[in-house]
Structure formats: C-alpha cells, structure tokens
C-alpha positions as a printed NumPy array, in Angstrom:
array([[-21.088,  -0.344, -22.346],
       [-22.899,   0.119, -19.061],
       [-21.109,   1.589, -16.076],
       [-22.084,   0.57 , -12.554],
       [-21.263,   1.616,  -9.007],
       [-21.389,  -0.812,  -6.095],
       [-21.71 ,   0.7  ,  -2.636],
       [-21.061,  -1.217,   0.573],
       [-22.955,   0.102,   3.598],
       [-22.674,  -0.614,   7.288],
       [-25.767,  -2.245,   8.767],
       [-25.174,  -3.188,  12.401],
       [-26.866,  -1.539,  15.349],
       [-23.613,  -1.945,  17.271],
       [-21.956,   0.393,  14.75 ],
       [-24.885,   2.827,  14.827],
       [-25.506,   2.107,  11.152],
       [-28.582,   2.713,   9.011],
       [-27.561,   0.857,   5.838],
       [-29.36 ,  -2.171,   4.395],
       [-26.554,  -3.945,   2.524],
       [-24.985,  -3.495,  -0.91 ],
       [-26.524,  -0.871,  -3.197],
       [-26.1  ,  -1.172,  -6.983],
       [-26.36 ,   1.872,  -9.257],
       [-26.203,   2.332, -13.027],
       [-24.397,   5.5  , -14.088],
       [-25.647,   7.096, -17.299],
       [-23.669,   9.204, -19.795],
       [-24.533,  12.415, -17.943],
       [-23.112,  11.022, -14.716],
       [-26.45 ,  10.518, -12.983],
       [-26.813,   7.462, -10.725],
       [-29.88 ,   5.199, -11.005],
       [-30.575,   2.605,  -8.312],
       [-31.034,  -0.896,  -9.783],
       [-30.64 ,  -3.331,  -6.877],
       [-30.328,  -3.663,  -3.13 ],
       [-28.626,  -6.818,  -1.879],
       [-29.622,  -7.441,   1.691],
       [-26.465,  -8.287,   3.554],
       [-25.974, -12.014,   4.244],
       [-23.993, -10.832,   7.252],
       [-23.763,  -7.448,   8.915],
       [-21.629,  -4.595,   7.588],
       [-20.671,  -5.37 ,   3.965],
       [-18.144,  -2.601,   4.381],
       [-15.381,  -3.414,   1.867],
       [-15.872,  -4.476,  -1.768],
       [-13.301,  -5.833,  -4.213],
       [-14.307,  -6.145,  -7.87 ],
       [-12.846,  -8.901, -10.052],
       [-13.891,  -7.944, -13.577],
       [-12.02 , -10.854, -15.171],
       [-14.269, -13.329, -13.331],
       [-17.274, -10.977, -13.01 ],
       [-17.163, -11.445,  -9.262],
       [-17.586,  -9.101,  -6.315],
       [-15.86 , -10.09 ,  -3.061],
       [-17.485,  -8.568,  -0.003],
       [-15.862,  -8.283,   3.421],
       [-18.122,  -8.021,   6.45 ],
       [-16.792,  -5.69 ,   9.12 ],
       [-16.823,  -7.251,  12.595],
       [-17.202, -10.662,  10.955],
       [-15.154, -13.669,   9.846],
       [-16.379, -14.221,   6.292],
       [-15.966, -13.024,   2.733],
       [-19.042, -13.329,   0.486],
       [-18.64 , -14.054,  -3.241],
       [-21.19 , -12.599,  -5.664],
       [-21.572, -13.208,  -9.391],
       [-22.002,  -9.969, -11.356],
       [-24.059,  -9.654, -14.528],
       [-22.024,  -7.275, -16.729],
       [-25.136,  -6.193, -18.677],
       [-27.568,  -5.466, -15.852],
       [-24.967,  -4.948, -13.132],
       [-26.995,  -7.086, -10.734],
       [-25.47 ,  -9.385,  -8.139],
       [-26.211, -12.989,  -7.174],
       [-24.74 , -14.601,  -4.076],
       [-22.634, -17.659,  -4.919],
       [-20.936, -18.669,  -1.684],
       [-19.094, -17.553,   1.426],
       [-15.626, -18.36 ,   2.683],
       [-13.833, -17.91 ,   5.992],
       [-11.127, -15.259,   6.322],
       [ -9.333, -17.455,   8.843],
       [ -9.402, -18.365,  12.54 ],
       [-10.238, -15.777,  15.157],
       [ -7.284, -14.502,  17.171],
       [ -7.433, -15.854,  20.74 ],
       [ -5.723, -12.907,  22.443],
       [ -7.665, -12.202,  25.674],
       [ -7.554,  -8.387,  25.303],
       [ -9.509,  -8.416,  22.038],
       [-13.196,  -7.499,  21.844],
       [-15.053, -10.664,  20.743],
       [-17.762,  -8.504,  19.126],
       [-15.247,  -7.458,  16.446],
       [-14.255, -11.051,  15.519],
       [-11.69 , -10.949,  12.658],
       [-12.987,  -7.576,  11.405],
       [-11.628,  -7.984,   7.852],
       [-11.203,  -4.448,   6.514],
       [ -9.527,  -4.667,   3.099],
       [ -8.872,  -7.121,   0.282],
       [ -6.77 ,  -7.083,  -2.867],
       [ -6.264,  -9.428,  -5.781],
       [ -2.696, -10.62 ,  -6.28 ],
       [ -0.999,  -9.251,  -9.419],
       [ -1.541, -12.53 , -11.282],
       [ -5.187, -12.701, -10.161],
       [ -4.77 , -16.177,  -8.646],
       [ -5.222, -15.189,  -4.998],
       [ -7.287, -12.864,  -2.842],
       [ -5.409, -11.268,   0.056],
       [ -7.433, -10.105,   3.079],
       [ -6.327,  -7.816,   5.908],
       [ -7.871,  -9.185,   9.113],
       [ -7.693,  -6.109,  11.321],
       [ -8.661,  -7.78 ,  14.593],
       [ -7.091, -11.069,  13.559],
       [ -3.688,  -9.413,  13.224],
       [ -2.83 , -11.057,   9.912],
       [ -3.004, -11.009,   6.126],
       [ -4.798, -14.107,   4.852],
       [ -4.045, -15.573,   1.419],
       [ -6.949, -17.373,  -0.298],
       [ -6.358, -19.169,  -3.599],
       [ -8.84 , -19.666,  -6.422],
       [ -9.792, -23.176,  -7.473],
       [ -9.985, -24.205, -11.138],
       [-13.706, -23.368, -11.143],
       [-12.957, -19.892,  -9.68 ],
       [-14.324, -20.86 ,  -6.267],
       [-12.467, -19.212,  -3.397],
       [-10.62 , -21.68 ,  -1.172],
       [ -9.999, -21.284,   2.588],
       [ -6.831, -19.401,   3.621],
       [ -3.68 , -21.415,   3.058],
       [ -1.296, -18.813,   4.494],
       [ -1.591, -16.266,   7.31 ],
       [  1.085, -13.575,   7.526],
       [  0.924, -12.752,  11.233],
       [  1.673,  -9.16 ,  12.259],
       [  3.195,  -9.292,  15.723],
       [  3.115,  -6.539,  18.329],
       [  5.352,  -5.811,  21.287],
       [  6.38 ,  -8.795,  23.364],
       [  3.858,  -9.623,  26.081],
       [  5.271,  -9.242,  29.571],
       [  3.661, -12.398,  30.903],
       [  4.031, -14.395,  27.717],
       [  0.478, -15.685,  28.12 ],
       [ -0.608, -14.887,  24.574],
       [  1.072, -13.695,  21.411],
       [  0.636,  -9.969,  20.842],
       [ -0.612,  -8.528,  17.573],
       [ -0.762,  -5.386,  15.469],
       [ -3.651,  -4.556,  13.151],
       [ -3.222,  -4.427,   9.339],
       [ -5.612,  -2.028,   7.644],
       [ -5.011,  -2.098,   3.863],
       [ -3.164,  -4.012,   1.14 ],
       [ -1.874,  -1.903,  -1.771],
       [  0.41 ,  -3.366,  -4.43 ],
       [  3.043,  -1.139,  -5.998],
       [  2.514,  -0.535,  -9.739],
       [  3.568,  -3.558, -11.814],
       [  5.116,  -5.189,  -8.777],
       [  4.91 ,  -8.155,  -6.425],
       [  5.598,  -5.892,  -3.438],
       [  2.723,  -4.493,  -1.411],
       [  2.419,  -1.91 ,   1.358],
       [  0.587,  -2.665,   4.603],
       [ -0.299,   0.146,   7.058],
       [ -0.542,  -1.34 ,  10.557],
       [ -2.206,   0.089,  13.663],
       [ -0.648,  -0.368,  17.09 ],
       [ -3.79 ,  -0.355,  19.171],
       [ -3.473,  -0.925,  22.911],
       [ -5.435,  -4.185,  23.018],
       [ -2.922,  -6.748,  21.831],
       [  0.057,  -4.474,  22.556],
       [  0.425,  -3.48 ,  18.921],
       [  3.021,  -1.432,  17.011],
       [  2.31 ,   1.48 ,  14.649],
       [  4.198,   0.872,  11.414],
       [  4.117,   0.599,   7.641],
       [  5.489,  -2.628,   6.209],
       [  6.421,  -3.791,   2.732],
       [  5.736,  -7.437,   1.959],
       [  6.962,  -9.469,  -1.   ],
       [  4.221, -11.622,  -2.507],
       [  5.99 , -14.777,  -3.668],
       [  4.901, -18.38 ,  -4.209],
       [  1.506, -17.797,  -2.606],
       [  2.909, -16.266,   0.584],
       [  3.421, -12.787,   2.061],
       [  7.071, -12.389,   3.076],
       [  8.16 ,  -9.42 ,   5.199],
       [ 10.609,  -7.246,   3.258],
       [ 10.981,  -3.879,   5.041],
       [  9.26 ,  -1.701,   7.646],
       [  9.168,   1.802,   9.113],
       [  8.002,   2.345,  12.704],
       [  5.786,   5.378,  13.346],
       [  4.935,   7.254,  16.577],
       [  2.883,   5.242,  19.039],
       [ -0.791,   6.148,  18.885],
       [ -0.685,   7.46 ,  15.315],
       [ -2.585,   4.464,  13.859],
       [ -1.474,   4.199,  10.198],
       [ -4.667,   3.492,   8.279],
       [ -4.335,   3.743,   4.483],
       [ -1.618,   4.128,   1.858],
       [ -1.251,   4.738,  -1.866],
       [  1.608,   4.547,  -4.336],
       [  2.557,   7.205,  -6.842],
       [  1.8  ,   5.979, -10.405],
       [  5.523,   6.018, -11.167],
       [  6.106,   3.674,  -8.227],
       [  8.904,   5.796,  -6.738],
       [  7.005,   7.064,  -3.697],
       [  4.53 ,   5.753,  -1.165],
       [  2.072,   7.957,   0.748],
       [  0.49 ,   7.049,   4.078],
       [ -2.258,   8.458,   6.284],
       [ -2.43 ,   7.995,  10.056],
       [ -5.909,   7.918,  11.579],
       [ -5.285,   9.433,  15.024],
       [ -2.01 ,  11.188,  14.261],
       [ -3.763,  13.06 ,  11.418],
       [ -0.498,  12.972,   9.513],
       [  0.414,  12.287,   5.924],
       [  3.745,  10.529,   5.506],
       [  5.884,  10.362,   2.37 ],
       [  8.295,   7.486,   1.723],
       [ 10.904,   6.82 ,  -0.91 ],
       [ 10.245,   3.392,  -2.425],
       [ 12.898,   1.356,  -4.207],
       [ 11.027,  -0.597,  -6.856],
       [ 13.801,  -3.157,  -7.433],
       [ 14.25 ,  -4.173,  -3.79 ],
       [ 10.98 ,  -3.165,  -2.125],
       [ 12.674,  -0.976,   0.486],
       [ 11.124,   2.205,   1.911],
       [ 12.444,   5.211,   3.826],
       [ 10.422,   7.964,   5.5  ],
       [ 11.217,  11.419,   4.093],
       [  8.338,  13.82 ,   4.988],
       [  5.544,  14.161,   7.533],
       [  2.844,  16.835,   7.452],
       [ -0.633,  17.406,   8.86 ],
       [ -3.828,  16.285,   7.139],
       [ -5.78 ,  19.092,   8.842],
       [ -5.208,  22.862,   8.768],
       [ -3.29 ,  24.573,  11.544],
       [ -5.456,  25.651,  14.462],
       [ -8.15 ,  22.972,  14.207],
       [ -8.494,  21.65 ,  17.772],
       [-11.561,  19.383,  17.6  ],
       [-11.036,  15.622,  17.344],
       [-10.363,  14.421,  13.826],
       [ -9.89 ,  10.869,  12.533],
       [ -8.18 ,  10.807,   9.141],
       [ -9.628,   8.132,   6.891],
       [ -8.663,   7.815,   3.221],
       [ -5.805,   8.762,   0.918],
       [ -5.295,   8.517,  -2.83 ],
       [ -2.972,   9.832,  -5.495],
       [ -4.429,  11.369,  -8.657],
       [ -3.798,   9.223, -11.779],
       [ -1.665,  12.049, -13.189],
       [  0.659,  11.763, -10.189],
       [  0.411,  15.53 ,  -9.617],
       [ -1.988,  15.643,  -6.657],
       [ -2.853,  13.794,  -3.477],
       [ -6.108,  13.768,  -1.479],
       [ -6.637,  12.901,   2.195],
       [-10.035,  12.711,   3.918],
       [-10.718,  13.98 ,   7.436],
       [-13.547,  12.774,   9.672],
       [-14.218,  15.546,  12.182],
       [-12.915,  18.415,  10.115],
       [-15.146,  16.909,   7.381],
       [-12.767,  17.93 ,   4.658],
       [-10.6  ,  16.679,   1.843],
       [ -7.013,  17.899,   2.03 ],
       [ -5.598,  18.689,  -1.413],
       [ -1.833,  18.369,  -1.78 ],
       [  0.46 ,  19.097,  -4.729],
       [  3.166,  16.497,  -5.415],
       [  6.642,  17.713,  -6.325],
       [  7.542,  15.797,  -9.505],
       [ 11.238,  15.755,  -8.595],
       [ 11.198,  14.289,  -5.078],
       [  7.557,  13.299,  -4.398],
       [  7.209,  15.672,  -1.439],
       [  3.907,  17.373,  -0.707],
       [  2.741,  20.964,  -0.403],
       [ -0.8  ,  21.839,   0.772],
       [ -3.06 ,  23.446,  -1.813],
       [ -6.119,  23.729,   0.438],
       [ -8.988,  21.966,   2.184],
       [-12.393,  21.335,   0.584],
       [-15.609,  20.626,   2.507],
       [-16.567,  16.999,   1.861],
       [-20.219,  17.948,   1.361],
       [-21.48 ,  16.006,   4.365],
       [-20.379,  14.412,   7.598],
       [-17.69 ,  11.776,   8.218],
       [-16.028,  11.068,   4.849],
       [-15.094,   7.47 ,   5.643],
       [-14.228,   6.497,   2.068],
       [-13.189,   8.503,  -0.984],
       [-12.085,   7.557,  -4.467],
       [-11.261,   9.003,  -7.883],
       [-12.611,   8.011, -11.262],
       [-10.116,   6.072, -13.373],
       [ -9.611,   9.082, -15.665],
       [ -9.084,  11.431, -12.718],
       [-11.909,  13.76 , -13.723],
       [-14.167,  13.062, -10.724],
       [-13.79 ,  12.565,  -7.   ],
       [-16.343,  10.78 ,  -4.793],
       [-16.766,  11.225,  -1.046],
       [-18.807,   8.605,   0.834],
       [-20.022,  10.595,   3.833],
       [-21.026,   7.879,   6.269],
       [-22.887,   9.925,   8.886],
       [-24.842,  12.065,   6.433],
       [-25.929,   9.028,   4.369],
       [-24.695,  10.403,   1.084],
       [-22.08 ,  10.298,  -1.656],
       [-20.994,  13.72 ,  -2.904],
       [-19.568,  14.012,  -6.418],
       [-16.845,  16.546,  -7.241],
       [-15.072,  17.443, -10.455],
       [-11.281,  17.747, -10.329],
       [ -9.584,  20.869, -11.645],
       [ -6.812,  19.349, -13.726],
       [ -4.506,  22.347, -13.261],
       [ -4.795,  22.996,  -9.512],
       [ -6.147,  19.673,  -8.239],
       [ -8.901,  21.506,  -6.353],
       [-12.245,  19.721,  -6.019],
       [-15.353,  21.489,  -7.291],
       [-18.799,  20.479,  -6.097],
       [-20.853,  19.349,  -9.079],
       [-24.116,  19.64 ,  -7.113],
       [-24.694,  15.922,  -7.644],
       [-25.348,  13.832,  -4.554],
       [-26.385,  10.207,  -4.163],
       [-28.311,   9.309,  -1.026],
       [-27.63 ,   5.912,   0.533],
       [-27.415,   5.019,   4.211],
       [-24.05 ,   4.558,   5.978],
       [-21.848,   4.212,   2.853],
       [-18.34 ,   2.885,   3.512],
       [-16.963,   1.753,   0.132],
       [-17.538,   2.37 ,  -3.602],
       [-16.221,   0.378,  -6.557],
       [-16.905,   1.049, -10.222],
       [-17.226,  -1.231, -13.245],
       [-17.293,  -0.306, -16.913]])
C-alpha cells in the first residue's frame, strides 16, 4: 500500500512566508520522499491539516482566516481534489483584536466517534463543533465553547483567551486544551480539560499557569495517566496527573525546554510523547533544538536526556512516525523537513541525512 505525506505551508506575505500551498509526497520503501502534487491554497496559509482516512478526506485550516477547506483524497495516487469550504464560526468582535488575524483557526481534531470536527479558533477564543451530514459534508458550527479571559474593567466587550490545540485522551471523551492568555482580549494562561458529550464541549477541569507563559501544545501519555504541556514563551514543559475516570488534572512537575544558560529568545513550539511511552520530545524555535526527555514509568515525571539540533531553523512542527522509529522536524525558516531515526534505547534522535525541501512548512500528516 502506498504511503503519503501531506505538508501544509504558510503562504502569506504578512507572515513572511514562501510556501505555495499544500505539498503532497509519496514515500517509498526506502523512506525517500517523491513530490506528486502541489495544491495551490484556496486561501492563504493552509497551516494545519487533519486527515480523515475513514472518509478519505483532508481538512485544512487556514491560519489568519475563517474557513476550513475539505479535500477528497485518492488513496491510490494520494492526490487531493477540493470539494468545499466551511466557516469555522463568527469572528470575535473584541476591539483589541487584530482584524488581520480573523479567527486564526490553528488546530482541529475528529471526535472519538468520527461524527464531528472540532476546531480551535485561536483569535476567536473558542472551540467550534462542526457535525458531518449524512453525505459526509461538513456542516457549519452548531456549538461554540467560548474560552473567557479576565473580566473587562469597563464591561464594553467580553474578554477571551486563545485555545491552541485539541488533544483527546486515549480511548476517552475528555480532551485537553492549552490556552494562551495574550494581552489583547485580557486572556488567561491555562490548560483545560473538556468533556465531549452530546455534540458539545463541556468544561470539566482547569489548571492556571503563570501569566505570560502561553501554553501552546499538549500530549497524553499512551497509558492515559499523564498529560504533558509546552508553554511557548515560558519555555517550560509541564507534567500533570490525569484521572481517566473523571477527567481531572493536577500539575506535578515543571522544567525547562531549553538548556541552562541559553539567554537568546526562544519560542517553544511542539511536544509529543513517543508511542512506547518512554520518551518525550519538545521543539525550540530560537535554540533550534529538540529537547529529549526520559519519562519515569512509575510517576510520569521527566528527566532531560539531551538536546539535538533540529537540522535547520525554526522547528515549528514536529511529529513521530506511528511506529516510533522516525522523527520529523518541519523547519519553517529554513524551508525544509529533516528526518531523524529514534534510538529505541536512549530516545536520542540521529540525523539520517535525509532532508525534504519545501517552503515554509508548518504541518505534516501521514497516510498509509
């Protein structure tokens, strides 16, 4: 069976991007990537991709936009065909927001039963729930879980915080939502747990984090007992106990994503747990590294193993292969994807020497 990689790339001049849209690659048995299609973006910045293999659909979020594009995917050739577009919801009217960013949808996830697509509208300050019709068309949002910020002093407009990712716990209807408390909108830095029930996102629990830390991404341990978070400006990795039965979380450890003594600005970007549950990886934009952490199997706490050069500049997105043998770093400002092998004993990343060149990459999804 053919294996394909789909790469979303930023395109807008406002973002300083050089990308052209969505790039499609076929991956052969030796692991080499072969370009098969470029889909010129129907809107700017197709920066987040969600693959629905059951329907052979690719859902594409456009950064600094208000729409999600739906593409049909040919499982034999891997090629994409645009089917339709759908709104991610109304634009937030708060006067402090930059209108150039619009909703800025940044992440999407399929509900556990596959009947809904959930979208984190970063600038909209909400999680939108979009249902699928009987013909698999995507309907407009029927529910918006609003993420409030601090109370506005003048009461002129409702404040908001900015959700950045939606990650469901393993075999669960609970999902984690890292939320950034940016100044515009008077937001709050926090990680929340929502219960997905009856087509709605219901707030279940939350942990507040230091102001200005900007929680960005999270990932669950495969056993579901622990949640790991990464804060963009705080450059911290946080470890939480997670109660699978009730969906409650409690902060238990905080440590740095960058080595001691690094003084230059760094914006942490991506975090993921190895499928074995033994290692964790966190990407650093500025230090241009991947932090490698060992996970204690007894309590889920982390211990640094080391830092590996990402192979380029600004690792905005990283991901692991499903089998945990390979690690991919999408280095946005060096227009490349660097491929590493994963040492299964130490967790350390080893440069394979393989590099895929594509402009301003921001997201990669794979299909078998």
